[in-house]
Short mmCIF file of C-alpha atoms in Angstrom, two decimals:
data_model
loop_
_atom_site.label_atom_id
_atom_site.label_comp_id
_atom_site.label_asym_id
_atom_site.label_seq_id
_atom_site.Cartn_x
_atom_site.Cartn_y
_atom_site.Cartn_z
CA MET W 297 48.40 14.78 2.72
CA SER W 298 45.32 13.12 1.43
CA GLY W 299 45.91 11.00 -1.48
CA ALA W 300 49.49 10.41 -1.04
CA ILE W 301 51.29 8.20 0.85
CA GLU W 302 54.69 8.34 2.14
CA ILE W 303 57.00 5.57 1.88
CA SER W 304 58.95 4.14 4.59
CA SER W 305 62.93 4.68 5.10
CA ALA W 306 63.89 1.23 3.29
CA ARG W 307 61.53 1.50 0.64
CA GLN W 308 62.39 4.95 -0.22
CA GLU W 309 66.42 4.05 -0.07
CA GLU W 310 65.47 1.24 -2.59
CA LEU W 311 63.75 3.42 -4.68
CA LEU W 312 65.90 6.29 -5.46
CA ARG W 313 68.68 3.58 -5.82
CA GLU W 314 66.80 2.68 -8.42
CA ALA W 315 66.08 5.58 -9.77
CA VAL W 316 69.24 6.46 -9.90
CA SER W 317 70.83 3.34 -11.75
CA ARG W 318 68.16 3.78 -14.40
CA GLN W 319 68.97 7.88 -14.44
CA LEU W 320 64.93 8.49 -14.51
CA PRO W 321 63.74 12.02 -15.89
CA LEU W 322 62.87 14.20 -12.95
CA MET W 323 60.49 17.49 -12.85
CA LEU W 324 62.18 20.24 -10.93
CA SER W 325 59.71 22.65 -9.37
CA TYR W 326 60.96 25.86 -7.64
CA ARG W 327 59.47 29.62 -6.46
CA LEU W 328 60.98 32.74 -8.26
CA GLU W 329 60.01 36.05 -7.32
CA SER W 330 57.04 36.26 -9.90
CA GLY W 331 55.82 33.01 -8.89
CA TRP W 332 56.76 29.45 -9.85
CA SER W 333 58.63 27.51 -12.20
CA THR W 334 59.14 24.39 -13.78
CA SER W 335 62.70 22.88 -15.53
CA LYS W 336 63.17 19.33 -16.90
CA SER W 337 66.27 17.24 -15.37
CA HIS W 338 67.31 13.70 -14.50
CA PHE W 339 69.30 11.64 -11.91
CA LEU W 340 72.73 11.28 -12.33
CA GLY W 341 74.53 9.52 -9.79
CA PHE W 342 75.70 10.13 -5.92
CA ASP W 343 77.97 12.38 -4.61
CA ARG W 344 80.29 9.98 -2.94
CA SER W 345 81.50 12.49 -0.32
CA SER W 346 78.10 13.18 0.94
CA GLY W 347 75.43 11.10 -0.34
CA ASP W 348 73.87 13.39 -1.42
CA LEU W 349 71.79 13.00 -5.04
CA VAL W 350 73.17 13.99 -8.26
CA GLY W 351 70.78 15.22 -11.55
CA ALA W 352 71.89 17.04 -14.55
CA VAL W 353 71.61 20.41 -14.40
CA PRO W 354 67.73 21.19 -15.78
CA SER W 355 67.05 21.87 -19.10
CA GLY W 356 64.42 23.84 -20.95
CA PRO W 357 63.24 27.75 -20.90
CA THR W 358 65.45 27.80 -17.50
CA HIS W 359 68.25 26.47 -18.54
CA LEU W 360 71.57 27.19 -17.14
CA SER W 361 69.13 29.54 -14.92
CA PRO W 362 70.80 31.75 -12.41
CA HIS W 363 67.78 30.97 -10.15
CA ILE W 364 68.91 27.35 -9.82
CA ILE W 365 71.34 28.05 -6.90
CA GLU W 366 72.96 26.61 -3.60
CA GLY W 367 70.99 26.37 -0.82
CA GLN W 368 68.00 26.33 -3.00
CA THR W 369 64.44 24.34 -2.08
CA LEU W 370 63.05 22.23 -4.71
CA GLY W 371 60.10 20.13 -5.38
CA VAL W 372 60.97 17.04 -7.33
CA SER W 373 58.46 14.35 -9.00
CA PHE W 374 59.56 10.94 -11.15
CA ARG W 375 57.91 8.31 -12.17
CA ARG W 376 58.18 4.64 -12.23
CA ALA W 377 55.98 1.55 -13.61
CA HIS W 378 53.19 4.25 -13.83
CA ARG W 379 53.07 5.88 -10.83
CA ASN W 380 54.20 9.31 -9.16
CA TYR W 381 56.77 10.15 -7.01
CA VAL W 382 57.67 13.37 -5.14
CA PHE W 383 60.05 14.87 -2.44
CA GLU W 384 61.10 18.32 -1.51
CA THR W 385 64.87 18.89 -1.81
CA MET W 386 67.39 21.33 -1.32
CA ILE W 387 70.54 22.28 -4.16
CA THR W 388 73.58 21.87 -1.79
CA GLY W 389 75.91 23.20 -4.62
CA ARG W 390 77.14 22.54 -8.50
CA CYS W 391 79.24 20.22 -9.51
CA PHE W 392 80.61 18.20 -12.89
CA TYR W 393 79.48 14.87 -12.79
CA SER W 394 81.45 11.34 -14.89
CA VAL W 395 79.55 9.71 -17.31
CA GLY W 396 81.47 7.20 -18.30
CA ARG W 397 84.11 7.67 -21.41
CA GLU W 398 81.81 11.04 -22.52
CA ASP W 399 83.45 14.40 -20.87
CA ASP W 400 81.85 15.39 -17.12
CA VAL W 401 78.55 16.92 -17.50
CA PRO W 402 77.48 20.25 -15.58
CA ALA W 403 75.35 19.03 -12.39
CA ILE W 404 73.66 19.79 -9.52
CA CYS W 405 74.36 18.21 -5.79
CA LEU W 406 70.45 17.42 -4.13
CA LEU W 407 70.08 16.76 -0.06
CA TRP W 408 69.08 13.12 0.57
CA PRO W 409 64.97 13.58 1.10
CA ASP W 410 63.46 13.46 4.76
CA ALA W 411 60.78 11.30 3.31
CA VAL W 412 59.54 10.44 -0.41
CA CYS W 413 55.57 10.48 -0.82
CA GLU W 414 53.75 7.87 -3.44
CA LEU W 415 50.77 10.27 -5.21
CA GLN W 416 47.47 7.99 -5.93
CA ARG W 417 46.20 8.04 -9.20
CA ARG W 418 43.10 9.84 -7.93
CA LEU W 419 44.66 12.86 -7.33
CA TYR W 420 44.66 13.26 -10.68
CA TYR W 421 41.42 12.54 -11.99
CA ARG W 422 39.05 15.37 -13.18
CA THR W 423 36.17 15.57 -11.13
CA PRO W 424 33.22 17.59 -13.88
CA LEU W 425 31.16 20.18 -11.66
CA PRO W 426 27.07 18.96 -11.34
CA PRO W 427 25.11 20.82 -13.64
CA ASN W 428 23.54 23.07 -10.92
CA VAL W 429 26.90 24.28 -9.47
CA TYR W 430 28.69 27.63 -10.72
CA LEU W 431 31.76 28.41 -9.74
CA PRO W 432 33.68 31.33 -11.10
CA VAL W 433 36.89 31.29 -11.93
CA ARG W 434 39.50 34.29 -12.27
CA VAL W 435 42.62 33.92 -14.85
CA SER W 436 45.63 36.39 -15.07
CA LEU W 437 48.79 36.38 -16.48
CA TRP W 438 51.67 35.89 -14.26
CA HIS W 439 53.24 39.11 -15.69
CA PRO W 440 50.77 41.45 -16.52
CA GLU W 441 53.50 44.10 -17.30
CA ALA W 442 54.80 41.97 -20.56
CA GLY W 443 51.84 42.07 -22.26
CA HIS W 444 49.10 44.08 -24.04
CA GLU W 445 46.97 45.87 -22.57
CA ASP W 446 43.92 43.95 -22.92
CA ASP W 447 46.42 40.83 -22.06
CA ALA W 448 46.70 41.59 -18.64
CA ARG W 449 43.12 42.00 -18.18
CA PRO W 450 41.68 39.70 -15.68
CA ARG W 451 39.18 36.68 -17.35
CA TRP W 452 36.32 35.20 -15.86
CA GLY W 453 34.89 31.77 -16.77
CA ARG W 454 32.64 29.16 -15.46
CA MET W 455 34.84 25.76 -13.84
CA LEU W 456 34.11 22.67 -15.95
CA ASN W 457 36.26 20.56 -13.85
CA LEU W 458 38.81 19.97 -11.35
CA SER W 459 41.62 17.87 -10.26
CA ALA W 460 45.00 17.87 -8.09
CA GLY W 461 46.69 18.32 -11.79
CA GLY W 462 44.59 21.56 -12.83
CA LEU W 463 40.70 22.33 -14.19
CA SER W 464 38.92 23.24 -17.41
CA LEU W 465 36.73 26.56 -17.55
CA GLU W 466 34.28 28.04 -19.87
CA LEU W 467 34.78 31.62 -21.13
CA LYS W 468 32.36 34.17 -23.08
CA GLY W 469 33.36 34.57 -26.69
CA ALA W 470 34.35 38.32 -25.68
CA ASP W 471 36.69 37.51 -23.49
CA ASN W 472 38.76 35.18 -25.17
CA PRO W 473 41.87 35.84 -24.11
CA ARG W 474 43.94 34.65 -27.50
CA TRP W 475 47.44 33.76 -25.03
CA GLN W 476 49.72 31.38 -26.48
CA THR W 477 50.24 27.94 -25.10
CA ASN W 478 51.98 27.49 -22.04
CA THR W 479 51.28 31.02 -20.99
CA GLU W 480 51.95 31.19 -17.28
CA VAL W 481 48.56 32.35 -15.38
CA LEU W 482 47.23 32.70 -12.34
CA CYS W 483 43.83 31.05 -11.20
CA SER W 484 41.81 31.96 -8.16
CA PHE W 485 38.46 30.78 -7.13
CA VAL W 486 36.59 30.72 -3.74
CA ALA W 487 36.64 26.55 -2.82
CA GLN W 488 34.47 27.22 0.48
CA ALA W 489 31.97 30.30 1.47
CA GLY W 490 33.35 32.65 3.51
CA SER W 491 37.16 31.72 3.26
CA PRO W 492 39.62 33.40 0.51
CA PRO W 493 40.26 32.64 -2.56
CA VAL W 494 43.00 29.90 -3.51
CA GLU W 495 45.85 30.80 -5.71
CA LEU W 496 47.04 28.20 -8.16
CA TYR W 497 49.77 29.14 -10.13
CA GLY W 498 49.77 27.48 -13.91
CA HIS W 499 50.38 27.02 -17.81
CA MET W 500 47.59 27.62 -19.91
CA ARG W 501 47.54 24.29 -22.10
CA TYR W 502 44.69 24.87 -24.84
CA LEU W 503 42.05 27.63 -25.61
CA ASP W 504 39.29 25.91 -27.85
CA GLU W 505 36.63 28.29 -29.78
CA GLN W 506 33.56 26.13 -29.52
CA ARG W 507 30.20 26.28 -31.93
CA ASP W 508 27.96 28.35 -29.48
CA GLY W 509 30.70 30.94 -29.47
CA THR W 510 31.70 30.46 -25.98
CA VAL W 511 35.64 29.33 -25.23
CA ARG W 512 36.96 26.80 -23.08
CA MET W 513 40.51 26.76 -21.32
CA GLY W 514 42.50 24.16 -19.89
CA VAL W 515 45.17 25.16 -16.89
CA GLN W 516 47.81 22.58 -15.42
CA PHE W 517 48.68 23.35 -11.90
CA LEU W 518 52.32 24.08 -10.98
CA ALA W 519 54.04 22.83 -7.91
CA LEU W 520 51.31 21.90 -6.27
CA GLU W 521 51.54 18.54 -5.45
CA THR W 522 55.74 18.91 -4.84
CA PHE W 523 55.91 21.75 -2.35
CA SER W 524 54.70 21.28 1.69
CA GLU W 525 54.27 25.03 1.32
CA ASN W 526 51.34 24.35 -1.11
CA ARG W 527 49.24 21.45 1.16
CA PRO W 528 46.45 23.84 1.96
CA ALA W 529 45.67 24.99 -1.40
CA LEU W 530 45.81 21.23 -2.88
CA GLU W 531 43.80 19.75 0.65
CA GLN W 532 41.07 22.62 -0.65
CA VAL W 533 40.95 21.94 -4.19
CA LEU W 534 40.93 17.91 -3.29
CA ASP W 535 38.15 18.46 -0.77
CA LEU W 536 36.43 20.59 -3.62
CA SER W 537 36.73 17.57 -5.42
CA ARG W 538 34.91 15.31 -3.30
CA CYS W 539 32.39 17.48 -2.28
CA PHE W 540 31.22 17.38 -6.26
CA GLN W 541 31.88 14.24 -6.04
CA GLU W 542 29.27 13.67 -3.42
CA MET W 543 26.98 15.91 -5.05
CA ALA W 544 27.04 13.89 -8.45
CA MET W 545 25.92 10.71 -6.52
CA ARG W 546 23.47 12.17 -4.30
CA ARG W 547 21.63 13.59 -7.80
CA ARG W 548 22.03 10.36 -9.30
CA PHE W 549 20.56 8.69 -6.55
CA ALA W 550 17.84 10.82 -6.72
CA THR W 551 16.86 10.06 -10.35
CA VAL W 552 16.62 6.49 -9.85
#
């Protein structure tokens, strides 16, 4: 995966053991029939019988969700010393884990990963689109049946910037969806002429009305870096970002 480095097996074991000992926070990504979801967790320890990792039962909107089940594939991300790490794993079961003097807490067992990748920071650098480039983005609700008729109507906007972490776009004032922060959305755009649209799930993080009457929307992508099945889409996002950077460089040199 471009922008990510797979660490050695020795370094992987050292990293995971340190992360477990410090009970570092985790972000879990998993797929539902309706799209992607994320939940917060943290490392608890190791399963002594199997050597699997043990994490806290996810909290947040999906607290104790029946979607977190044995055999389910998860994308896991965590931070250490300002660096992001990701791996793909599977839930091997549920358990109760002893945390010292406190009562045992509900937990999930995670299969020891085959590989852990360190994500480079440049994955998250937002690349502005060159002034002469117009790239339309279609944004719709994950669950259009849950909203009013106007809420469910897809919106079209102009992409302003892009990274592996998300994008921002500009909408006409009449197309302001007035959705709530963290609304689950699906973004799609054509990254390369003649290719099918790239579809990316995410959370809408903000809607800002501008003085000129337009509206700016920010979207944070979900599970783009953590799941192998999403890597083709990630590569297209990174290739497009690099293309914009090269266009900006050529434009800058042409004006010198």
